[in-house]
Coordinates of C-alpha atoms in Angstrom, one line a residue:
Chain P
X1 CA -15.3 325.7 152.8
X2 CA -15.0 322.3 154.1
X3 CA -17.0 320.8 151.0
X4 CA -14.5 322.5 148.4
X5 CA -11.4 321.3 151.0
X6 CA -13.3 317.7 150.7
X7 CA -13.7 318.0 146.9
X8 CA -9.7 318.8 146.4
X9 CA -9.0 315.6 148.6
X10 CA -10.8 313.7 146.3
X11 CA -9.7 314.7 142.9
X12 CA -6.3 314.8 144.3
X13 CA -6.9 310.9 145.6
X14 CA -8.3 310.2 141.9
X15 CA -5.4 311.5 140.4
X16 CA -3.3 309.3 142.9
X17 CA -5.5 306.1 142.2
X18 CA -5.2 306.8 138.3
X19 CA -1.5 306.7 138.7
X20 CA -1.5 303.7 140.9
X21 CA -3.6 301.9 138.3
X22 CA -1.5 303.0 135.3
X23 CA 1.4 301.8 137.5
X24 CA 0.1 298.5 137.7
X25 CA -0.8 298.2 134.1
X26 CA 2.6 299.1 133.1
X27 CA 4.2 297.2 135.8
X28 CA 5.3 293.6 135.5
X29 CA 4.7 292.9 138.9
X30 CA 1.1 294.6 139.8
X31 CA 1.3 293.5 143.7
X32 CA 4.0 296.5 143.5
X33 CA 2.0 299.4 142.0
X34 CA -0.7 298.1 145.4
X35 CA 1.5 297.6 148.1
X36 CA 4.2 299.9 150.1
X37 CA 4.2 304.2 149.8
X38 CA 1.3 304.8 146.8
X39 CA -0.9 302.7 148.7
X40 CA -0.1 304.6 152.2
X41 CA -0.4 307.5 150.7
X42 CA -4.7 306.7 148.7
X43 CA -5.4 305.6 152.4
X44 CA -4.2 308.5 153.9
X45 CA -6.0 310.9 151.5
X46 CA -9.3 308.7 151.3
X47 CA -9.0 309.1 155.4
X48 CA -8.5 312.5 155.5
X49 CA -11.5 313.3 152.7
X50 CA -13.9 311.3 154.4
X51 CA -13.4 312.4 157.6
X52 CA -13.9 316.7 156.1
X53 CA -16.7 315.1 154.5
X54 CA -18.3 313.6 158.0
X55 CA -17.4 317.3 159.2
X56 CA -19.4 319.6 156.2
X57 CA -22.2 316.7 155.8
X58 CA -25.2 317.7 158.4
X59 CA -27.7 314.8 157.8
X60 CA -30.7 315.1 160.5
X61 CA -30.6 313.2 163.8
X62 CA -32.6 309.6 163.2
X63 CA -31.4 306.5 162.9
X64 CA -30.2 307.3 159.2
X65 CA -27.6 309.6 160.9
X66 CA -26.5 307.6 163.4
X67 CA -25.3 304.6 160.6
X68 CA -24.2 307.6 158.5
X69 CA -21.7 308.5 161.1
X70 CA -21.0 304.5 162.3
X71 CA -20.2 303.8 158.7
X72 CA -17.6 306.4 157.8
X73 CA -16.0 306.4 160.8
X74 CA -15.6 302.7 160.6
X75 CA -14.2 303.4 157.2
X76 CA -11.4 306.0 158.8
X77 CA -10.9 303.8 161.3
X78 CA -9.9 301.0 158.8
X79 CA -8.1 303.3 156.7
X80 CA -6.0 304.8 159.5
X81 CA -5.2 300.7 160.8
X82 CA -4.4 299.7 157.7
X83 CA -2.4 303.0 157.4
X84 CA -0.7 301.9 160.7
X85 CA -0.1 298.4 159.5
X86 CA 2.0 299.7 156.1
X87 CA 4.0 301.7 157.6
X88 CA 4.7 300.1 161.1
X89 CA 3.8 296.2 160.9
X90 CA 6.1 293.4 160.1
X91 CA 5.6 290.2 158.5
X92 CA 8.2 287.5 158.4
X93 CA 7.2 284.2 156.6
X94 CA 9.5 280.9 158.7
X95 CA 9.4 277.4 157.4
X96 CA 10.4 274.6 159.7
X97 CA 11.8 271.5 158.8
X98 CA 8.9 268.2 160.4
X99 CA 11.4 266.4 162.8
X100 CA 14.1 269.3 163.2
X101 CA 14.5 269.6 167.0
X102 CA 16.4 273.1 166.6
X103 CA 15.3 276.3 168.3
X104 CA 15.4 279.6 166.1
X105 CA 14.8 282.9 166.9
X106 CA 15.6 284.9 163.8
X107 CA 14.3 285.0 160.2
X108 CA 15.8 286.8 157.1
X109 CA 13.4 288.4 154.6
X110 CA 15.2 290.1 151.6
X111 CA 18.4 291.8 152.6
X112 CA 17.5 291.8 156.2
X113 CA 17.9 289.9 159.3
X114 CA 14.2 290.0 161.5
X115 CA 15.0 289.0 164.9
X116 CA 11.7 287.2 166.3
X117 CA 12.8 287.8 170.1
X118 CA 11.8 284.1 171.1
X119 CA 12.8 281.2 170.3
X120 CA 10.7 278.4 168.4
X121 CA 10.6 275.1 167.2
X122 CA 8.5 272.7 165.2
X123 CA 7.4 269.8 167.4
X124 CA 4.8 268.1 165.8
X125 CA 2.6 268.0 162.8
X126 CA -0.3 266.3 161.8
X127 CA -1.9 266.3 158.6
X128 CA -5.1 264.6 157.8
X129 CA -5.8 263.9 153.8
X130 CA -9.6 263.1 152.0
X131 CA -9.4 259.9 150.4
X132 CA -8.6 262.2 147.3
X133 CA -5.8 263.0 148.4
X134 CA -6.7 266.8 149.0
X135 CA -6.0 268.5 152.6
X136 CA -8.4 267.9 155.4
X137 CA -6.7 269.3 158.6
X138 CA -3.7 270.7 159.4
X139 CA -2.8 271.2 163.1
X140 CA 1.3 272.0 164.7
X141 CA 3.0 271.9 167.9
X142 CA 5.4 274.8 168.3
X143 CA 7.8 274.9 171.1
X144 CA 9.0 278.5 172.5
X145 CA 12.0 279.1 174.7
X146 CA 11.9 282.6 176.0
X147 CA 15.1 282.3 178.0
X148 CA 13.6 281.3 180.7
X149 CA 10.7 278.6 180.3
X150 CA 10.2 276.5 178.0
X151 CA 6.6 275.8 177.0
X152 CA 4.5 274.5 173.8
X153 CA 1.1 275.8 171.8
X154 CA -0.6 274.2 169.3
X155 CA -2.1 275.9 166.5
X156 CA -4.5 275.2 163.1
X157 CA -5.7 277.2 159.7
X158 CA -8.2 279.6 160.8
X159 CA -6.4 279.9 164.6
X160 CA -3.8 282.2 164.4
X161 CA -1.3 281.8 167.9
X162 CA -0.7 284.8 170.4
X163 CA 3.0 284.8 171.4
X164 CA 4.4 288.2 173.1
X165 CA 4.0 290.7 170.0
X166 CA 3.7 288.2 167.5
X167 CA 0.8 286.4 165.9
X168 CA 1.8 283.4 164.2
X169 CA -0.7 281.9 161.0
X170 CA -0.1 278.4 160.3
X171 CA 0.0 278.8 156.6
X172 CA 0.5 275.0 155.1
X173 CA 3.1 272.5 154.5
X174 CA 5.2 271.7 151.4
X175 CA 7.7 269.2 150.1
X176 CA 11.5 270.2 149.3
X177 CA 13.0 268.0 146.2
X178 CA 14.7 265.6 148.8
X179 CA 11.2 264.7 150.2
X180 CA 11.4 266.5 153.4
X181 CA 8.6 268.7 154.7
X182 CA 8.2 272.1 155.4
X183 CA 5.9 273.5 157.4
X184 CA 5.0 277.4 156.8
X185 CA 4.5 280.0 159.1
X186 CA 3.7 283.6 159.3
X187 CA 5.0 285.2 162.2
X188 CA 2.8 289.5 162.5
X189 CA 3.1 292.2 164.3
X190 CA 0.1 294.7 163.8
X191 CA -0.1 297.3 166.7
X192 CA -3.2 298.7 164.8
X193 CA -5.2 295.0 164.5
X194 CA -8.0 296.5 167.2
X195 CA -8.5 299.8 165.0
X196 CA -8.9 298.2 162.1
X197 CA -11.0 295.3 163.3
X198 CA -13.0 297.5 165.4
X199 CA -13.4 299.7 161.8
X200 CA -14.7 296.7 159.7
X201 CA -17.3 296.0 162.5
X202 CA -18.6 299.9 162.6
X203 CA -18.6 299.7 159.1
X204 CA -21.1 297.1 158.4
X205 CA -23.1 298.0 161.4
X206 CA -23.1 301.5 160.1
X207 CA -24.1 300.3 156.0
X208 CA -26.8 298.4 157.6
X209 CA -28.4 301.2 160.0
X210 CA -28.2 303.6 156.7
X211 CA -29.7 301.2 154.3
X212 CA -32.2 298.7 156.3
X213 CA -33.5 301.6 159.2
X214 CA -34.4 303.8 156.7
X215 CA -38.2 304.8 157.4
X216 CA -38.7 307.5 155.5
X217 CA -37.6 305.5 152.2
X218 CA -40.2 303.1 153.0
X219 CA -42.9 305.3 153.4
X220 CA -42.2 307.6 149.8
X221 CA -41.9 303.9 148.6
X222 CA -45.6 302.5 150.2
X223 CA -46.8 305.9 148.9
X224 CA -45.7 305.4 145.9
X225 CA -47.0 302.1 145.1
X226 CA -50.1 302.7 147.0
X227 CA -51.0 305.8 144.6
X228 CA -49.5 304.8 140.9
X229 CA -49.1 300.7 141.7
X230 CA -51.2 299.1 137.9
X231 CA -53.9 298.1 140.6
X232 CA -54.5 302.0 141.9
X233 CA -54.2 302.6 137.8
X234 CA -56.5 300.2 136.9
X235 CA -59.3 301.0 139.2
X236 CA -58.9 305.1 138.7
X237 CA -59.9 304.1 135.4
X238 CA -62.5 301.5 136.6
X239 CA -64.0 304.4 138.3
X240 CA -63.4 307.3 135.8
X241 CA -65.1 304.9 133.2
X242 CA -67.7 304.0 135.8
X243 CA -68.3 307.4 136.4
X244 CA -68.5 308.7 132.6
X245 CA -71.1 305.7 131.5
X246 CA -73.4 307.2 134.7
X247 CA -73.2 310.7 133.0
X248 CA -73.7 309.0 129.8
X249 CA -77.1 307.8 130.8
X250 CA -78.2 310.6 132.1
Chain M
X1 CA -28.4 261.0 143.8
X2 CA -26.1 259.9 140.4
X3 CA -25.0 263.2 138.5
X4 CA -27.3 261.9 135.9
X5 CA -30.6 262.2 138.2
X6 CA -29.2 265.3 139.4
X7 CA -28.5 267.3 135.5
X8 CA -32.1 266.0 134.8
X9 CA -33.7 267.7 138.0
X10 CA -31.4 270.5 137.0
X11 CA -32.8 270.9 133.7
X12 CA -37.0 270.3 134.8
X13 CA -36.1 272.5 137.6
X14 CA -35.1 275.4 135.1
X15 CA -37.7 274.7 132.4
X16 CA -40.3 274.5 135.9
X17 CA -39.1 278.2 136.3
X18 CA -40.1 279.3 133.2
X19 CA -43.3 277.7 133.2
X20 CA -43.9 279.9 135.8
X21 CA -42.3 283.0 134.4
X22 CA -44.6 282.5 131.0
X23 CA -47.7 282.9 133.4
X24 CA -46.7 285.8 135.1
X25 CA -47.9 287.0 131.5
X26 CA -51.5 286.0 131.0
X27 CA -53.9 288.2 132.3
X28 CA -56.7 285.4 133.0
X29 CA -58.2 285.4 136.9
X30 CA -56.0 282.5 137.6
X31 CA -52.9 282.8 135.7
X32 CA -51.1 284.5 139.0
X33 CA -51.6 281.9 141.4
X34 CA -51.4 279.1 138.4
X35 CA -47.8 281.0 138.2
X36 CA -46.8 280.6 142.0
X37 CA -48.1 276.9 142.3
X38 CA -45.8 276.5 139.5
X39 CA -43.5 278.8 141.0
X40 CA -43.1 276.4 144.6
X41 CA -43.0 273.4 142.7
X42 CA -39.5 274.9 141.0
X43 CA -38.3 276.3 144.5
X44 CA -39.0 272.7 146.0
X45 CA -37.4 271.4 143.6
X46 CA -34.7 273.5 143.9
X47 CA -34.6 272.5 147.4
X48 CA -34.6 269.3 146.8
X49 CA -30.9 269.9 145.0
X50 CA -29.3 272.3 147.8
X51 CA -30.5 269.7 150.4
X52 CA -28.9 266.3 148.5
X53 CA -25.5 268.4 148.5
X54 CA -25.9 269.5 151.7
X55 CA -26.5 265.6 152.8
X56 CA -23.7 264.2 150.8
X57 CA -20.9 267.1 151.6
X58 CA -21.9 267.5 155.6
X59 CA -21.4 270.8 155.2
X60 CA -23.3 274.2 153.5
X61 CA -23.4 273.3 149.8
X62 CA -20.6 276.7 149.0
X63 CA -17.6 275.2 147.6
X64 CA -18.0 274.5 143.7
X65 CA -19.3 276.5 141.2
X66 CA -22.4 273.9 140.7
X67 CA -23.4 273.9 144.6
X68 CA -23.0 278.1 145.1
X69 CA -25.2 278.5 141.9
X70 CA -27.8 276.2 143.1
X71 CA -27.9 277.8 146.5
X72 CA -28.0 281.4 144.7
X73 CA -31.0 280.4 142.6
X74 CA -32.6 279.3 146.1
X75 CA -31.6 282.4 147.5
X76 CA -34.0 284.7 144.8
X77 CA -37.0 283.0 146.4
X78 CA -35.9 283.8 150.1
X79 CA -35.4 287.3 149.0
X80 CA -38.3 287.6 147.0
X81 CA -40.4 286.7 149.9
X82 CA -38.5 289.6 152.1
X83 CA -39.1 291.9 149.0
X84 CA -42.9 290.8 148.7
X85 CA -43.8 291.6 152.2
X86 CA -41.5 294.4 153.1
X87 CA -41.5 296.5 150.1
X88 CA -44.3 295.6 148.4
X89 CA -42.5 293.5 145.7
X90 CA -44.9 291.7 144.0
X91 CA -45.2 293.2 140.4
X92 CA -41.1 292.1 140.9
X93 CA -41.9 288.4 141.0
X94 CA -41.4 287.3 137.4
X95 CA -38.0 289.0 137.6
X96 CA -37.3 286.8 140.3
X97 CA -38.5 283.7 138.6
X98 CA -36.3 284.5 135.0
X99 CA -32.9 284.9 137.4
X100 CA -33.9 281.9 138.8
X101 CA -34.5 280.0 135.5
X102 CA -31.1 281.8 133.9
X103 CA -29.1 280.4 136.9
X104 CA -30.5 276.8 136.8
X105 CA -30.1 276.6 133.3
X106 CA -26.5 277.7 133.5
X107 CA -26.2 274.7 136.5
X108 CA -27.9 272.0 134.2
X109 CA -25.0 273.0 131.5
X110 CA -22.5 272.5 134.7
X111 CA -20.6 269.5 136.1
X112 CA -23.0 268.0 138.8
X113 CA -20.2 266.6 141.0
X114 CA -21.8 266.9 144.5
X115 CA -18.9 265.6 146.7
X116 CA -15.8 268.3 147.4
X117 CA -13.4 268.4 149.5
X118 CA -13.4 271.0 152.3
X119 CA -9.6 272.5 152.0
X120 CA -8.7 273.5 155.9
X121 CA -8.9 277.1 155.0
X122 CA -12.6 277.2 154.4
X123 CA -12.9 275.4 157.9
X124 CA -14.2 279.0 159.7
X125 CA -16.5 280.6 161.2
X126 CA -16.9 283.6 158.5
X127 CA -17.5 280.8 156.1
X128 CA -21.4 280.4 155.7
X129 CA -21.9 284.7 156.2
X130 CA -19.6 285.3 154.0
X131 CA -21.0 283.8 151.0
X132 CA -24.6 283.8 152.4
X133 CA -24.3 287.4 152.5
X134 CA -22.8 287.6 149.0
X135 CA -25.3 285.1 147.4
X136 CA -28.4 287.9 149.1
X137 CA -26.7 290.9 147.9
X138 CA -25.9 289.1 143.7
X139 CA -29.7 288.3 143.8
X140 CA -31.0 291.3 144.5
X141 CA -28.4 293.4 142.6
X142 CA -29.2 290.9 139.5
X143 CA -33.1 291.9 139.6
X144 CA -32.6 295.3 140.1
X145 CA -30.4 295.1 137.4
X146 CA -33.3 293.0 135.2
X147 CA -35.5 296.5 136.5
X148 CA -33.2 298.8 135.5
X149 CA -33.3 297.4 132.3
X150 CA -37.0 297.0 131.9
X151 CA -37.7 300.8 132.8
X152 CA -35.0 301.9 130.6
X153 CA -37.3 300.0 127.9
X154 CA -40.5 301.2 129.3
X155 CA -38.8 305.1 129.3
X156 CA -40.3 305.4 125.7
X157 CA -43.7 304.6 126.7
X158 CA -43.7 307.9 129.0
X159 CA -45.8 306.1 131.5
X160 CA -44.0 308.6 134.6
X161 CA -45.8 306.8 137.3
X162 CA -45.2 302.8 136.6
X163 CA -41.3 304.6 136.2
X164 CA -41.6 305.8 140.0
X165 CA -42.7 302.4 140.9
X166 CA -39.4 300.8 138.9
X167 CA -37.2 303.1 140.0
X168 CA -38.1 302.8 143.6
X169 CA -38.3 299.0 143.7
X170 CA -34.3 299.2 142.1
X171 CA -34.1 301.8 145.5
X172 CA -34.9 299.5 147.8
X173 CA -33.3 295.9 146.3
X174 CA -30.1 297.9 145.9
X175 CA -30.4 299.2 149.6
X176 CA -31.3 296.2 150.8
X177 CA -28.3 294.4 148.5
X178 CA -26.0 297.1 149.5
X179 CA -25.2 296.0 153.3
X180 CA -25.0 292.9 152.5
X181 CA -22.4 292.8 149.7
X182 CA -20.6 295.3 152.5
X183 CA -21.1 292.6 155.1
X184 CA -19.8 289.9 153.0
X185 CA -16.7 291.6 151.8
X186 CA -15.9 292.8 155.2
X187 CA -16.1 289.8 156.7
X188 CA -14.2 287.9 153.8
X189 CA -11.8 290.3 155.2
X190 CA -11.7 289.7 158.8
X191 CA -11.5 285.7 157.6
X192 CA -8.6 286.2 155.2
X193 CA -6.8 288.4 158.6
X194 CA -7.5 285.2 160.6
X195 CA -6.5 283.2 158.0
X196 CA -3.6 284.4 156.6
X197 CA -2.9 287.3 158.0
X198 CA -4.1 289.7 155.8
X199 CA -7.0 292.0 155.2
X200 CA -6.8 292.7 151.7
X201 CA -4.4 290.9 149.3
X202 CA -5.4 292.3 145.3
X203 CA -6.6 289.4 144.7
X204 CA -8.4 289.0 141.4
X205 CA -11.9 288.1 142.9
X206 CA -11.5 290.6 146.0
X207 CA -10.5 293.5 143.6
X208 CA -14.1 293.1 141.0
X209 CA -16.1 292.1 143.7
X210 CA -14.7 296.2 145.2
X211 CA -15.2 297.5 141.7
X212 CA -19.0 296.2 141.9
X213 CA -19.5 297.8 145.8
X214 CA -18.3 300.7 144.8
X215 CA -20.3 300.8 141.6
X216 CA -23.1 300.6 143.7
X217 CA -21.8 302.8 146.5
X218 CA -21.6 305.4 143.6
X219 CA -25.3 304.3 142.6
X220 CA -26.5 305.7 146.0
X221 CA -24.3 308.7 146.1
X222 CA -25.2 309.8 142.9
X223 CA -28.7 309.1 143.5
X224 CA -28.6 311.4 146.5
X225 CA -27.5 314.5 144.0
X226 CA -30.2 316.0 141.7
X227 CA -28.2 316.8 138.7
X228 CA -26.9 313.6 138.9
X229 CA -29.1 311.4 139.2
X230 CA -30.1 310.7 136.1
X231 CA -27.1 308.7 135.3
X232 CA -27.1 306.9 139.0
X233 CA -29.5 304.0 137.5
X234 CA -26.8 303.3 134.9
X235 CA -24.4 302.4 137.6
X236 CA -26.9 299.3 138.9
X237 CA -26.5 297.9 135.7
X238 CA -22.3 298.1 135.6
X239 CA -22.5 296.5 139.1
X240 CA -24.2 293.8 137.5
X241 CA -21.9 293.6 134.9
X242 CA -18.9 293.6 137.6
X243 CA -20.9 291.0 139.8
X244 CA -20.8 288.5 136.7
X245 CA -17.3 289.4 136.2
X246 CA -16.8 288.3 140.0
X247 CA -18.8 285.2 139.7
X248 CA -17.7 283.4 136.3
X249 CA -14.9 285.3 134.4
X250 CA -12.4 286.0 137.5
X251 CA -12.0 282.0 138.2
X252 CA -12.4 281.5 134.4
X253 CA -9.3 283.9 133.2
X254 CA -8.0 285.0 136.5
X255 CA -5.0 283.0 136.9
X256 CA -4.1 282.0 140.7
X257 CA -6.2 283.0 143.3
X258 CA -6.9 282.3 146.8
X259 CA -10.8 282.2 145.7
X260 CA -9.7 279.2 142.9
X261 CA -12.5 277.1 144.6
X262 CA -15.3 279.5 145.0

């Protein structure tokens, strides 16, 4: 029963998929046809048919098993963050002005006023340039006012900044036609972050359980090459003929 | 080293590879080791070419085109070695050595620029697994691909048992690729999150290199299942095709991406 529920899920998520993908052919703007409610609702069915598939598969208990089960529920795990994330998250993209002392503490993104609950400023910038001119390092200074205190982090690429709810990405700078820079910033809030994290992690350590501890594979394998390897082939026929020129003589 | 030097080493490198692979072929008693003294001059060699960008740059050789392809080619003999002792890999080895020879004589055709910059966002952590892990996983997928293809030849002969062996040794270099393509995308994605604050973006390069894990991921599944698994094998060969897709044609006719330097 729970194999032909399973089988449903996924030609149901196939038919889902093929009309996300025709979506995206026809639309101008394919980051559409992969973003918002058709992409909620692939991860919720790919979720829900793994998961009845974990439940009808039966694999015995070795090491095989154990990744079988690391791995797919690292995969539901992911699914069901990155569920979370679409529906719930937030993501509000701030540029600030180098040399603009003012505090703000809300954003607009589309129609919409996002109100970031703190206050923040830029207070210092450094960029560092290769003699060809490209980007070396980028490192800011943001100032927070909570209402209360008033205190500064510094943050870099690659070392995202922990403030109340929100993580905030340096993301690069820019220059406006008048000359002044801007410095970008995303500003997320993912409640999910440790599910889906914690699902990538399962997932590889689950692939590589399945596909490197797999004994059994190795010995059909040695068995294999042992018996029918052009070596074993050659000398059966090195004996056979061996054998046949002794009869021969006789 | 002047881009000169380095296109010539390129080029004897390559032409050193097939020396070897041409050996593999003559069945005198010491045309196989003939073929791997051959065979670790053309690795040194290729050595010689990962270490000078290594020394120049400061950093892991993984930022052009030219410096990931000469560190892939290296890559085949690492893996072959694994293969060799682990699986028993040794009637694989001139597959080995013709990837390698393909590879270096696509980098002798390349621009041997050794210097890049290293833009702030490659500055992490996940950097060096990340494409380490992809550059195992393309090598092996590309020889089981170069097996697939050579039993699908050999299929007419009706020779069952050299078959078993082929089909096999595509087994285990596609389970042994499999984790790591896994690994690398993964952890391309917990870099990108870190980064810029997202998993998964549709990026041109992050959606083929999904088409060719799945293509694979559908190579094992359908290899599990008796009725079909005679069309499983079929699948190594698309992921190949999607892995070339990944490596060359995405940054060729892609447009924008946040992999424009890979």
């Amino acid at each position: 029963m729970n194999r032909k529920i399973s089988f449903v899920l996924y030609v149901v998520l196939a038919v889902v998929g093929l009309a996300i993908l025709v979506m995206a052919v026809l639309s101008p703007s394919v980051g559409g046809a992969f973003s918002g409610m058709p992409i909620v609702i692939v991860l919720f069915l790919l979720a829900a048919a793994i998961a009845v598939s974990l439940i009808a598969f039966n694999p015995k208990k070795n090491a095989y098993s154990i990744g079988f089960y690391v791995l797919h529920v690292g995969i539901i795990m992911f699914l069901l963050g990155s569920f979370v994330f679409t529906v719930a998250g937030e993501r509000v993209n701030l540029s600030l002005m180098e040399g603009d002392k003012t505090y703000y503490n809300q954003v607009s993104a589309g129609d919409e006023i996002i109100d970031l609950g703190i206050n923040v400023r830029l207070e210092n910038f450094t960029e560092e340039l290769y003699d060809d001119g490209n980007p070396k390092y980028y490192e800011a200074v943001l100032g927070f006012y909570d209402g209360s205190e008033q205190f500064s982090k510094s943050i870099t690429v690659n070392h995202p900044l922990y403030v109340g709810e929100w993580k905030i990405y340096l993301m690069g700078v820019s220059e406006s036609e008048s000359g002044a820079s801007y410095v970008s910033f995303l500003f997320k809030k993912d409640g999910a972050e440790f599910l889906s994290t914690s699902g990538i992690i399962l997932t590889i350590v689950g692939t590589f359980c399945m596909c490197i501890l797999k004994p059994r594979d190795k010995v059909r394998y040695d068995r294999v090459t042992a018996a029918d390897s052009p070596a074993a082939s050659e000398s059966r026929r090195g004996s056979q003929s061996a054998g046949s020129g002794k009869r021969g003589k006789k | 080293m002047t881009d000169i030097s380095l296109r010539i080493i390129c080029i004897v490198t390559a032409l050193v590879y097939y020396a070897s692979f041409i050996c593999t072929f003559f069945k005198s008693k010491y045309s196989g080791r003939v073929s791997v003294g051959i065979w670790i001059v053309a690795v040194a060699m290729n050595a010689v070419i990962v270490g000078n960008n290594w020394i120049v740059n400061g950093y892991m050789p993984f930022v052009s085109m030219y410096q990931v392809l000469t560190f892939l080619s290296l890559t085949f003999a690492i893996v072959y070695i694994y293969v060799r002792y682990m699986h028993s890999g040794a009637f694989m080895r001139r597959y080995f050595i013709v990837a390698q020879g393909v590879i270096m004589t696509g980098v002798s055709c390349m621009d041997q620029t050794s210097e890049w910059s290293f833009p702030p966002a490659l500055q992490s952590a996940y950097f060096i697994p990340h494409v380490f892990s992809y550059m195992i996983s393309y090598s092996l997928v590309a020889v089981a691909a170069i097996l697939c293809v050579v039993s699908i030849v050999k299929e007419r002969s009706g020779n069952s048992s050299e078959l078993r062996i082929y089909e096999w040794g595509m087994y285990n270099l596609v389970c042994t690729a499999f984790p790591f393509m896994v690994c690398g995308m993964l952890l391309g994605a917990l870099w990108a999150n870190a980064c810029w604050g997202n998993y998964w973006s549709w990026d041109n390069k992050e959606v083929w290199s999904l088409v060719t894990t799945l293509a694979l991921c559908v190579y094992l599944h359908f290899r599990r299942c008796p009725s079909l698994k005679k069309y499983s094998k079929y699948f190594i060969i698309a992921a190949f095709a999607f892995e070339i897709i990944t490596l060359f044609f995405v940054n060729m006719f892609g447009g924008s991406s946040v992999h424009s330097y890979s």
